[in-house]
Short mmCIF file of N, CA and C in Angstrom, two decimals:
data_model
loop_
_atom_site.label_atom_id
_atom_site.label_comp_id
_atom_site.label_asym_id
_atom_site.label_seq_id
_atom_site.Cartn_x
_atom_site.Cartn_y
_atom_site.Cartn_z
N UNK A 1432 5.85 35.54 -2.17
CA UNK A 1432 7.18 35.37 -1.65
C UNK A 1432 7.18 35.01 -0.16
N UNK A 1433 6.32 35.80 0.92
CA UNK A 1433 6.30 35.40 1.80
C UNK A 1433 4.95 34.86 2.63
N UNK A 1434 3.73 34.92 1.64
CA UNK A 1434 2.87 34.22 1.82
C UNK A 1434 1.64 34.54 2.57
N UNK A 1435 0.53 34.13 2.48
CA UNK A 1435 -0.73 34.53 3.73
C UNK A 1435 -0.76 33.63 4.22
N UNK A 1436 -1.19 33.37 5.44
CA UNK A 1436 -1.60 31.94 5.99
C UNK A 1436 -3.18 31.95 6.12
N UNK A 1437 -3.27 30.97 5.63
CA UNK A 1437 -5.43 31.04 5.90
C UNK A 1437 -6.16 31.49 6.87
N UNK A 1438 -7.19 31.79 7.06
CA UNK A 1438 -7.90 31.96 7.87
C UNK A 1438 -9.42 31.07 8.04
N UNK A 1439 -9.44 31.23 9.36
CA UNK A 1439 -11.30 30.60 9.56
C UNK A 1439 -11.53 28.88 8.76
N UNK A 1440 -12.70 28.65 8.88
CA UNK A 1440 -13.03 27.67 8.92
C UNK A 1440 -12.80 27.10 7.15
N UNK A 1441 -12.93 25.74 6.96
CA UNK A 1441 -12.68 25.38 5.32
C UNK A 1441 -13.71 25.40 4.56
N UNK A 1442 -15.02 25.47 4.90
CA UNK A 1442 -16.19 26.34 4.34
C UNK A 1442 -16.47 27.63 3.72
N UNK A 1443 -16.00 28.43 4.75
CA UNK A 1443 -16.10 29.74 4.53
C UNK A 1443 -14.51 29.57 3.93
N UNK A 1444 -13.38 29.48 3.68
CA UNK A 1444 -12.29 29.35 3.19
C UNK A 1444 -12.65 28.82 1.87
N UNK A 1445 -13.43 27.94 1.20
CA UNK A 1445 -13.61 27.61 -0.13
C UNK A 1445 -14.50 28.27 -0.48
N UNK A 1446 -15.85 29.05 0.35
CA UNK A 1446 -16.11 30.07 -0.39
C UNK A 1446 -15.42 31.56 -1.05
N UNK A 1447 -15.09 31.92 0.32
CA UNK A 1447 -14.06 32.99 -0.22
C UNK A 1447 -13.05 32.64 -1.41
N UNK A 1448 -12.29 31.86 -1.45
CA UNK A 1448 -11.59 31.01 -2.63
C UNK A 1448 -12.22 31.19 -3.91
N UNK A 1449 -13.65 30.40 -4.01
CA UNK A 1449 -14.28 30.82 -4.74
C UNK A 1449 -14.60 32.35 -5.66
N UNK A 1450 -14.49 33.41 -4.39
CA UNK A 1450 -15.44 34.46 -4.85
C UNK A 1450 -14.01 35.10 -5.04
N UNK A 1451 -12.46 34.54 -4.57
CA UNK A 1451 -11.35 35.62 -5.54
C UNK A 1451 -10.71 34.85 -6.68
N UNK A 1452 -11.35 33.77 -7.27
CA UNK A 1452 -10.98 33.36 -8.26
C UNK A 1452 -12.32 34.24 -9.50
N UNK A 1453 -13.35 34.31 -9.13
CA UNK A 1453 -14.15 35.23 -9.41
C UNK A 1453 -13.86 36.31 -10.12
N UNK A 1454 -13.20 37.33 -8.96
CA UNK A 1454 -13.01 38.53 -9.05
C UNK A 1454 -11.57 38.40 -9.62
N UNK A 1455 -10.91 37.45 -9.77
CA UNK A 1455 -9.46 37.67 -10.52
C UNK A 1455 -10.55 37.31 -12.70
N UNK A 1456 -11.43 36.50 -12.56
CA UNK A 1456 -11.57 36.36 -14.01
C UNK A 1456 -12.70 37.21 -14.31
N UNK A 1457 -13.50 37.85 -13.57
CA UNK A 1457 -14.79 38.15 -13.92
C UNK A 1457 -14.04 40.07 -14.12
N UNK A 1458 -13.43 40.46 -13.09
CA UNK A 1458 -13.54 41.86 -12.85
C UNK A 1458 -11.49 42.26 -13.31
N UNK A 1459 -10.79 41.49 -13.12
CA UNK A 1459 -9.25 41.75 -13.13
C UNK A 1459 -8.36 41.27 -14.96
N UNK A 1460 -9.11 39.84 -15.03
CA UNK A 1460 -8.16 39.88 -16.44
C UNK A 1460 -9.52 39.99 -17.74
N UNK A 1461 -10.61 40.24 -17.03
CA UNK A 1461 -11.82 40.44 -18.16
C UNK A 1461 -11.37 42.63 -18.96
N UNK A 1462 -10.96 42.77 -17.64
CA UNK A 1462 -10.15 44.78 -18.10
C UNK A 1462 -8.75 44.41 -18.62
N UNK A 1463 -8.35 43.29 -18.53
CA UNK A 1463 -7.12 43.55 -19.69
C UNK A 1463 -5.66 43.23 -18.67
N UNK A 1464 -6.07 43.02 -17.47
CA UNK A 1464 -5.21 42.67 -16.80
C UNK A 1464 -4.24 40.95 -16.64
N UNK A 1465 -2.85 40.78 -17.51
CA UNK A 1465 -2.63 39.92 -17.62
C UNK A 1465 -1.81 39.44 -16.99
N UNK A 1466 -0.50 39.96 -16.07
CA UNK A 1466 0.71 39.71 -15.80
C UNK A 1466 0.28 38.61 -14.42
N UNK A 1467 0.90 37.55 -14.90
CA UNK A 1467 1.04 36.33 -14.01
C UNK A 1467 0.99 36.39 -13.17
N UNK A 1468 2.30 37.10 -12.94
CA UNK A 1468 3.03 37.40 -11.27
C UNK A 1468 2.02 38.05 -10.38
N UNK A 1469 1.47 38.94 -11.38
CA UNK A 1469 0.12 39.91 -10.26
C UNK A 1469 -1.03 39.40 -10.10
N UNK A 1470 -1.34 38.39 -11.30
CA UNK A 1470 -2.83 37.50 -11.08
C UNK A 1470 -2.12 36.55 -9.74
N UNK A 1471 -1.30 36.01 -9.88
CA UNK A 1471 -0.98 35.16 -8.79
C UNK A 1471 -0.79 35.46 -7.24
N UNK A 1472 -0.64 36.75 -6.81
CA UNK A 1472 -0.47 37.52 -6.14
C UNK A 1472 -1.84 38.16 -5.71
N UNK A 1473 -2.55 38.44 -6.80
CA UNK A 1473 -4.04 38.67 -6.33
C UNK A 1473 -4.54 37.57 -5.90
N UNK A 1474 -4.66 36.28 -6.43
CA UNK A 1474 -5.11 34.82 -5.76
C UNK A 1474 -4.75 34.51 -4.39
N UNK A 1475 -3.71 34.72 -4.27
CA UNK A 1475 -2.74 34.35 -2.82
C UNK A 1475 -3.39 35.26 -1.64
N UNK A 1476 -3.41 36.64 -1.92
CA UNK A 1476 -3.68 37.42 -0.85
C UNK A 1476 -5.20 37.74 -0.86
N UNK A 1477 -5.52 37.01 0.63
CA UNK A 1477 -7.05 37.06 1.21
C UNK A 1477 -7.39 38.61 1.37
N UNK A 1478 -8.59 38.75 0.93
CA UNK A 1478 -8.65 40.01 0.75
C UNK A 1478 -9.79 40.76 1.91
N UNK A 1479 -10.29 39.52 2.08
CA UNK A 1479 -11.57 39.38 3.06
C UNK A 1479 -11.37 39.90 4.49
N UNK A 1480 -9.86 39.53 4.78
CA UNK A 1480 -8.98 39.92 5.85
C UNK A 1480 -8.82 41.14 6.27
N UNK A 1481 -8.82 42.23 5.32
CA UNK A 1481 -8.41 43.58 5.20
C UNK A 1481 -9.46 44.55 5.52
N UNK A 1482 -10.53 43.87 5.34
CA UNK A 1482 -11.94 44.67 5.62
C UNK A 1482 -12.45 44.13 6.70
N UNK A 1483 -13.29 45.53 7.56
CA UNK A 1483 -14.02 45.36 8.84
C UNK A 1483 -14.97 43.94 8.72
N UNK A 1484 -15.18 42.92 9.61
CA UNK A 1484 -15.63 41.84 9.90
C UNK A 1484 -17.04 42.11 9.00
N UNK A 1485 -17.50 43.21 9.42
CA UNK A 1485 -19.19 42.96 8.69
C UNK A 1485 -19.33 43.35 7.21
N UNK A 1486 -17.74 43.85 6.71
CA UNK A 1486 -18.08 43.49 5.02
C UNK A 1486 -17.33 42.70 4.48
N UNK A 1487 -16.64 41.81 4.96
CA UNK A 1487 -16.20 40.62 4.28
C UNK A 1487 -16.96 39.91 3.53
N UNK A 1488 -18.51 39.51 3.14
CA UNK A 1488 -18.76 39.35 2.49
C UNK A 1488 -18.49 40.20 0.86
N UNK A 1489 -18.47 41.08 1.25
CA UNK A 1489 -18.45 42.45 0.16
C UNK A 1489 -16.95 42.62 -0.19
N UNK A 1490 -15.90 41.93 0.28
CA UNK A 1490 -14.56 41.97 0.14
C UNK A 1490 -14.32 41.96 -1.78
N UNK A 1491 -14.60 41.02 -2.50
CA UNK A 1491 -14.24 40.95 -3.41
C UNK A 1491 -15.07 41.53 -4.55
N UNK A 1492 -16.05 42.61 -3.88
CA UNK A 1492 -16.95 42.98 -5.03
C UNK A 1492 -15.70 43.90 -5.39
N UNK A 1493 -16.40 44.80 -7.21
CA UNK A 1493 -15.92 45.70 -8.06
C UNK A 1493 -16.10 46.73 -7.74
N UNK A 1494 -15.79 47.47 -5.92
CA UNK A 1494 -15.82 48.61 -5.79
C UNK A 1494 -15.12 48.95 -4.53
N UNK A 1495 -14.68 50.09 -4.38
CA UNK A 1495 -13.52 50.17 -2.76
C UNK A 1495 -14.89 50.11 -1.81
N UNK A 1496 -14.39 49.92 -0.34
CA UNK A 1496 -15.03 49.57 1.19
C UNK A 1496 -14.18 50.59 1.88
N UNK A 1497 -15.09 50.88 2.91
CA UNK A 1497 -14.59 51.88 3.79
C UNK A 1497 -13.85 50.68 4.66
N UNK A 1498 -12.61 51.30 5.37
CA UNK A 1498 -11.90 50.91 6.27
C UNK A 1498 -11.81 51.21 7.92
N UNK A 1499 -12.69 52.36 7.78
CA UNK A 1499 -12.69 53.35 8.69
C UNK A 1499 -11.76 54.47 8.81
N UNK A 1500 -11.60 54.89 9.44
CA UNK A 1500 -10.73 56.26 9.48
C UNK A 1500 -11.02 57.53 8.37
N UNK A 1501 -12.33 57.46 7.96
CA UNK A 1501 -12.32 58.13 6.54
C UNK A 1501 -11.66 57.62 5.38
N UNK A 1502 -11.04 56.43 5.53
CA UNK A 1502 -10.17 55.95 4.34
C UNK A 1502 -11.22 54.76 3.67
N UNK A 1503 -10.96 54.13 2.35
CA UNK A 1503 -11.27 53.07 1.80
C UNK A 1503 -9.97 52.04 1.43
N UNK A 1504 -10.05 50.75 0.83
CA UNK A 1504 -9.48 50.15 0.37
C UNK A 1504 -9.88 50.06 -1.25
N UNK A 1505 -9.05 50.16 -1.84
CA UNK A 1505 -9.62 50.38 -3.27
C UNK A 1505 -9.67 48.84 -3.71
N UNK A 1506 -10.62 49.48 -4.87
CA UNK A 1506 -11.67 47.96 -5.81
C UNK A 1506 -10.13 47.21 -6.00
N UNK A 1507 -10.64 45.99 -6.25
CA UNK A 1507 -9.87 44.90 -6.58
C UNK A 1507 -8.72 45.65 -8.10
N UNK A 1508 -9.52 45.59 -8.54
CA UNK A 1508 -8.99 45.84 -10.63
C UNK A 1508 -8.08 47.31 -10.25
N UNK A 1509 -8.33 48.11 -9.55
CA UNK A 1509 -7.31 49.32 -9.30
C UNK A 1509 -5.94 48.61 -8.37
N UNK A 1510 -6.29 48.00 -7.74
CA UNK A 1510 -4.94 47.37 -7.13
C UNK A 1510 -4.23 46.41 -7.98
N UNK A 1511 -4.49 45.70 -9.04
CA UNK A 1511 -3.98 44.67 -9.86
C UNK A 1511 -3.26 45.52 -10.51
N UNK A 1512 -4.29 46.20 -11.73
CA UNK A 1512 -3.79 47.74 -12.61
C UNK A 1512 -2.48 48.43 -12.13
N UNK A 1513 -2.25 48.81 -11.07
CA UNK A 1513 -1.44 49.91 -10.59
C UNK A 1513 -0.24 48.61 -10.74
N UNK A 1514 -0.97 47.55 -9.86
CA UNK A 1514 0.40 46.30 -9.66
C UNK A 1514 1.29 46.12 -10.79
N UNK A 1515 0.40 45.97 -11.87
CA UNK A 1515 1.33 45.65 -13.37
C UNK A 1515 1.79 46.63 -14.00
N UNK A 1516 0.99 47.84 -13.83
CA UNK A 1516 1.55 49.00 -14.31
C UNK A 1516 3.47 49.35 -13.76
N UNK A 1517 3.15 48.77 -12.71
CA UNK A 1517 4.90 48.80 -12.07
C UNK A 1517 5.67 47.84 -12.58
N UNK A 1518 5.15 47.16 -13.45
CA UNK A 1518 6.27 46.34 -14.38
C UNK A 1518 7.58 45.33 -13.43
N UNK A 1519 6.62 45.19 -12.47
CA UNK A 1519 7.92 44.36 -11.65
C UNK A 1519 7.98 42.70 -11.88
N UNK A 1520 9.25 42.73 -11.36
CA UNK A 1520 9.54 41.32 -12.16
C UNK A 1520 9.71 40.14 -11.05
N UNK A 1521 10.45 40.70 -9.78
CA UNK A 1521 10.44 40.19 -8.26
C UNK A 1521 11.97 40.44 -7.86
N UNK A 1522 11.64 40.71 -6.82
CA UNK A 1522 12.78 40.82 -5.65
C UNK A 1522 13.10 42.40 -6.26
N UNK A 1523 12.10 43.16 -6.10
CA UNK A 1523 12.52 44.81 -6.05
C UNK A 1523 12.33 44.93 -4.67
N UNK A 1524 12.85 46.20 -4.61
CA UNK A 1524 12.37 47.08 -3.34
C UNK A 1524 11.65 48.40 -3.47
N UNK A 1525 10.57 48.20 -2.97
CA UNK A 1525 9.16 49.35 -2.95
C UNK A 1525 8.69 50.04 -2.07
N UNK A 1526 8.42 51.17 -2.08
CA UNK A 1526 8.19 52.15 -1.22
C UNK A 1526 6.36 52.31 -1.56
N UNK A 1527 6.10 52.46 -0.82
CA UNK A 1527 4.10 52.57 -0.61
C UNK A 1527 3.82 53.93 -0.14
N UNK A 1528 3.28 54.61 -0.55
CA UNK A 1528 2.46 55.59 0.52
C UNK A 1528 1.37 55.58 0.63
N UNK A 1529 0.96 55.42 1.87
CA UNK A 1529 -0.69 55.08 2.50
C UNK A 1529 -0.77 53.53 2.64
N UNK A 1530 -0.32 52.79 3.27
CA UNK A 1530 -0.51 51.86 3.41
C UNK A 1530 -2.63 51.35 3.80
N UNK A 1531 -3.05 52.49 4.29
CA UNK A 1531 -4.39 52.26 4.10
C UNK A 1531 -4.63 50.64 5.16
N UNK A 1532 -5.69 49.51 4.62
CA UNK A 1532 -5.36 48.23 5.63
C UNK A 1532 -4.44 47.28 5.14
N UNK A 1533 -3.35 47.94 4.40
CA UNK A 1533 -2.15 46.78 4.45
C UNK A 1533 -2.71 45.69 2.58
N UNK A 1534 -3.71 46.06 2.09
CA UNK A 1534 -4.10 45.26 1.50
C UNK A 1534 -2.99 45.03 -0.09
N UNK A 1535 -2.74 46.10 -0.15
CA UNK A 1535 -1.91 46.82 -1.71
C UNK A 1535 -0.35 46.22 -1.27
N UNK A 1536 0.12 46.58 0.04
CA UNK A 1536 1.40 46.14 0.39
C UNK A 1536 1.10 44.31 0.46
N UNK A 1537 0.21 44.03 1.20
CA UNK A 1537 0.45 42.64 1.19
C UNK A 1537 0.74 42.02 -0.87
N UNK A 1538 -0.28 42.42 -1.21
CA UNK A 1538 0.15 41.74 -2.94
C UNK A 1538 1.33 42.28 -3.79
N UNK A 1539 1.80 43.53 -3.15
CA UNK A 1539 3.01 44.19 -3.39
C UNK A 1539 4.47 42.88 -2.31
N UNK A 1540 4.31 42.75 -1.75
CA UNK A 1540 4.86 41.64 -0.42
C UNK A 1540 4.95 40.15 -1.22
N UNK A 1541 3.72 39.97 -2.06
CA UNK A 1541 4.09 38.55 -2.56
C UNK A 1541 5.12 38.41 -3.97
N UNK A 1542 5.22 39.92 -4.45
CA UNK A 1542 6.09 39.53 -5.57
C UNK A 1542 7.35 40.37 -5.15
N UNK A 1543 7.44 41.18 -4.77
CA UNK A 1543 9.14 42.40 -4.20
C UNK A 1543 9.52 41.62 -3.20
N UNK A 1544 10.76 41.65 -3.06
CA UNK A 1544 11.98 41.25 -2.01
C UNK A 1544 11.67 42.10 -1.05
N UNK A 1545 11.36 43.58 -1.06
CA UNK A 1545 10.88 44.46 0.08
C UNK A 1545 9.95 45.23 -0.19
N UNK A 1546 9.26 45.63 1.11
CA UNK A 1546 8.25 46.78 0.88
C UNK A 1546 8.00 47.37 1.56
N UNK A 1547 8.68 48.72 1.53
CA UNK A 1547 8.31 49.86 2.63
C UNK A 1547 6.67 50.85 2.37
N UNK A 1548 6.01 50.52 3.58
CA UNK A 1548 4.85 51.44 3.28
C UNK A 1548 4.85 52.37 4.40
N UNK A 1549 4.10 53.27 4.06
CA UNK A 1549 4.14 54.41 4.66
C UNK A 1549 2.39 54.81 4.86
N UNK A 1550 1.76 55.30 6.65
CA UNK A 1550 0.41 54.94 6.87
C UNK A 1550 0.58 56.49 7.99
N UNK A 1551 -0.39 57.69 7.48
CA UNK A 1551 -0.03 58.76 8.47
C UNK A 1551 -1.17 58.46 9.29
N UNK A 1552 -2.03 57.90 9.01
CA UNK A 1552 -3.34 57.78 10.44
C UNK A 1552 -2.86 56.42 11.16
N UNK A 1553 -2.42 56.59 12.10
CA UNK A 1553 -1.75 55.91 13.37
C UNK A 1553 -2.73 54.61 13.72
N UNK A 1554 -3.86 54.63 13.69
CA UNK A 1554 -4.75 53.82 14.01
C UNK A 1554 -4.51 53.03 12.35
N UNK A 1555 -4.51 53.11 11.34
CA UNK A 1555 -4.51 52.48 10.40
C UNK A 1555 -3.15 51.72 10.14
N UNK A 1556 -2.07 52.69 10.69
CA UNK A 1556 -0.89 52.08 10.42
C UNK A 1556 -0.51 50.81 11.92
N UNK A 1557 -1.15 50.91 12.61
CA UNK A 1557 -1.26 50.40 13.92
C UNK A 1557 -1.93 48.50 13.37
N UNK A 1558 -3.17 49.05 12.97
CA UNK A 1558 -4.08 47.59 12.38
C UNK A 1558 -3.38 46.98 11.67
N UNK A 1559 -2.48 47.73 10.51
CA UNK A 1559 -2.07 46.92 9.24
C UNK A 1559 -0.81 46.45 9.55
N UNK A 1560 0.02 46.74 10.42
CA UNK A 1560 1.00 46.41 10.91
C UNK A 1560 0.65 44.95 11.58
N UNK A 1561 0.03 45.32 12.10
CA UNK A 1561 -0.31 44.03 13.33
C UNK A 1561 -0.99 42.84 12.15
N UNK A 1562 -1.81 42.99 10.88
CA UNK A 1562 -2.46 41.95 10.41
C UNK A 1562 -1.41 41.47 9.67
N UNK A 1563 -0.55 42.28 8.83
CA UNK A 1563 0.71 41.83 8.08
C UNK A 1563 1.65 41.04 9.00
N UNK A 1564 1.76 41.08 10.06
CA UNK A 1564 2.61 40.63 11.19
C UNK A 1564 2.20 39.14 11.35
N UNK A 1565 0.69 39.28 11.43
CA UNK A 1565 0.03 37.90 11.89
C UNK A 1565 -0.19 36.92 10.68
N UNK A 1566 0.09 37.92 9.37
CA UNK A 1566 -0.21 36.60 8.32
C UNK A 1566 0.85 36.28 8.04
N UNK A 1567 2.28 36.30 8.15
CA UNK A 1567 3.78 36.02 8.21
C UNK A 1567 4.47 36.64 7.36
N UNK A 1568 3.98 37.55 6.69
CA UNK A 1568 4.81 38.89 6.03
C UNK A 1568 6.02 39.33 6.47
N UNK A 1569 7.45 38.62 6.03
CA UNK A 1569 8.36 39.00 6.53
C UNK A 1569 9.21 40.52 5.58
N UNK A 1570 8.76 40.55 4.46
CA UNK A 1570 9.57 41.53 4.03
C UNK A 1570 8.64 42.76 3.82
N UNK A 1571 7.93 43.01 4.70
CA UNK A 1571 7.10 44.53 4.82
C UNK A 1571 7.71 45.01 5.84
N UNK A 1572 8.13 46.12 5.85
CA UNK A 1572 8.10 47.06 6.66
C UNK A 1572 7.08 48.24 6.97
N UNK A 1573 6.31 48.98 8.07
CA UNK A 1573 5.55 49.26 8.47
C UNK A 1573 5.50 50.13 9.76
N UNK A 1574 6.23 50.97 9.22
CA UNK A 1574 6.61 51.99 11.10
C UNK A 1574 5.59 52.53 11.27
N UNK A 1575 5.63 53.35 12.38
CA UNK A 1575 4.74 53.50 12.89
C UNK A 1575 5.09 55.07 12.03
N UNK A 1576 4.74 54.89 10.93
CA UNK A 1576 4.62 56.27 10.61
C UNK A 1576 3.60 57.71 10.27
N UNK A 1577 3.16 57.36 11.14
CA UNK A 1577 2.56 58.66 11.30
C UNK A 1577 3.13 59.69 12.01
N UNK A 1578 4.39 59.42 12.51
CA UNK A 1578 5.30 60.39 12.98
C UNK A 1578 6.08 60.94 11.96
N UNK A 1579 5.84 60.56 10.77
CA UNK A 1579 6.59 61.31 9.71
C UNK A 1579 6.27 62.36 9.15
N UNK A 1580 4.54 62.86 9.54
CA UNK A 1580 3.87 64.17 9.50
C UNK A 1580 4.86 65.30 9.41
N UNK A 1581 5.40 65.40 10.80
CA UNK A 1581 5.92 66.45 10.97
C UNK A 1581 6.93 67.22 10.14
N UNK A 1582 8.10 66.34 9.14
CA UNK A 1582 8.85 67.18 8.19
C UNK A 1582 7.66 67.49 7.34
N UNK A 1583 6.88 67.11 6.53
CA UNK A 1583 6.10 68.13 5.43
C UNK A 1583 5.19 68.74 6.17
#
């Protein structure tokens, strides 16, 4: 809906290309995962982006990456799964908790009209804010919430 814009060079851009058309047939609709809207949505959103510079190669393997902060980004096939499991059709409005590096909201972002996520480690909600910002994600929202600790 509101799109990634590419990154880096058209080399490394048709490889990566490569390796999430991959991981959408080899690891996402080989488990049973079919819904259009979310295969299409997994294609669209660079995933390579979301992870620290020195495992982008490792972006699209079949297993979560640390992000830092003690957190991971989960495997590809758990983010599709959960995606279709929500049965959305487009232009909902979604609430996230843990936004983590923005990766789940961005493919949540290409099919909902909105998407509120919610990130209590400040440094995480800080990064993912700023990368969703820079790839032109207009209908995420992204406070700075880790100030929301304090009611629970």
């Amino acid at each position: 809906m509101t799109g990634c814009e590419s990154s880096g060079n058209s080399n490394a851009s048709d490889e990566y290309t490569r390796m999430r058309i991959n991981m959408i047939e080899r690891q996402i609709k080989a488990r049973g995962v079919s819904d259009k809207t979310v295969l299409d949505a997994m294609m669209k959103v660079e995933r390579h982006l979301f992870v620290p510079k020195e495992l982008e190669a490792r972006a699209y393997a079949d297993y979560p990456l640390p992000i830092g902060e003690d957190q991971t980004i989960s495997q590809p096939y758990i983010v599709a799964l959960m995606t279709e499991l929500m049965g959305l059709k487009g232009g909902e409005k979604v609430l996230e908790i843990g936004t983590g590096s923005g990766y789940q909201a961005a493919v949540l972002g290409e099919i909902c009209g909105e998407v509120y996520t919610i990130e209590i480690v400040e440094a995480l909600a800080k990064r993912s804010n700023a990368l969703l910002k820079k790839l032109g994600y207009k209908n995420l929202r992204v406070p700075s919430s880790y100030r929301y600790i304090n009611p629970f």
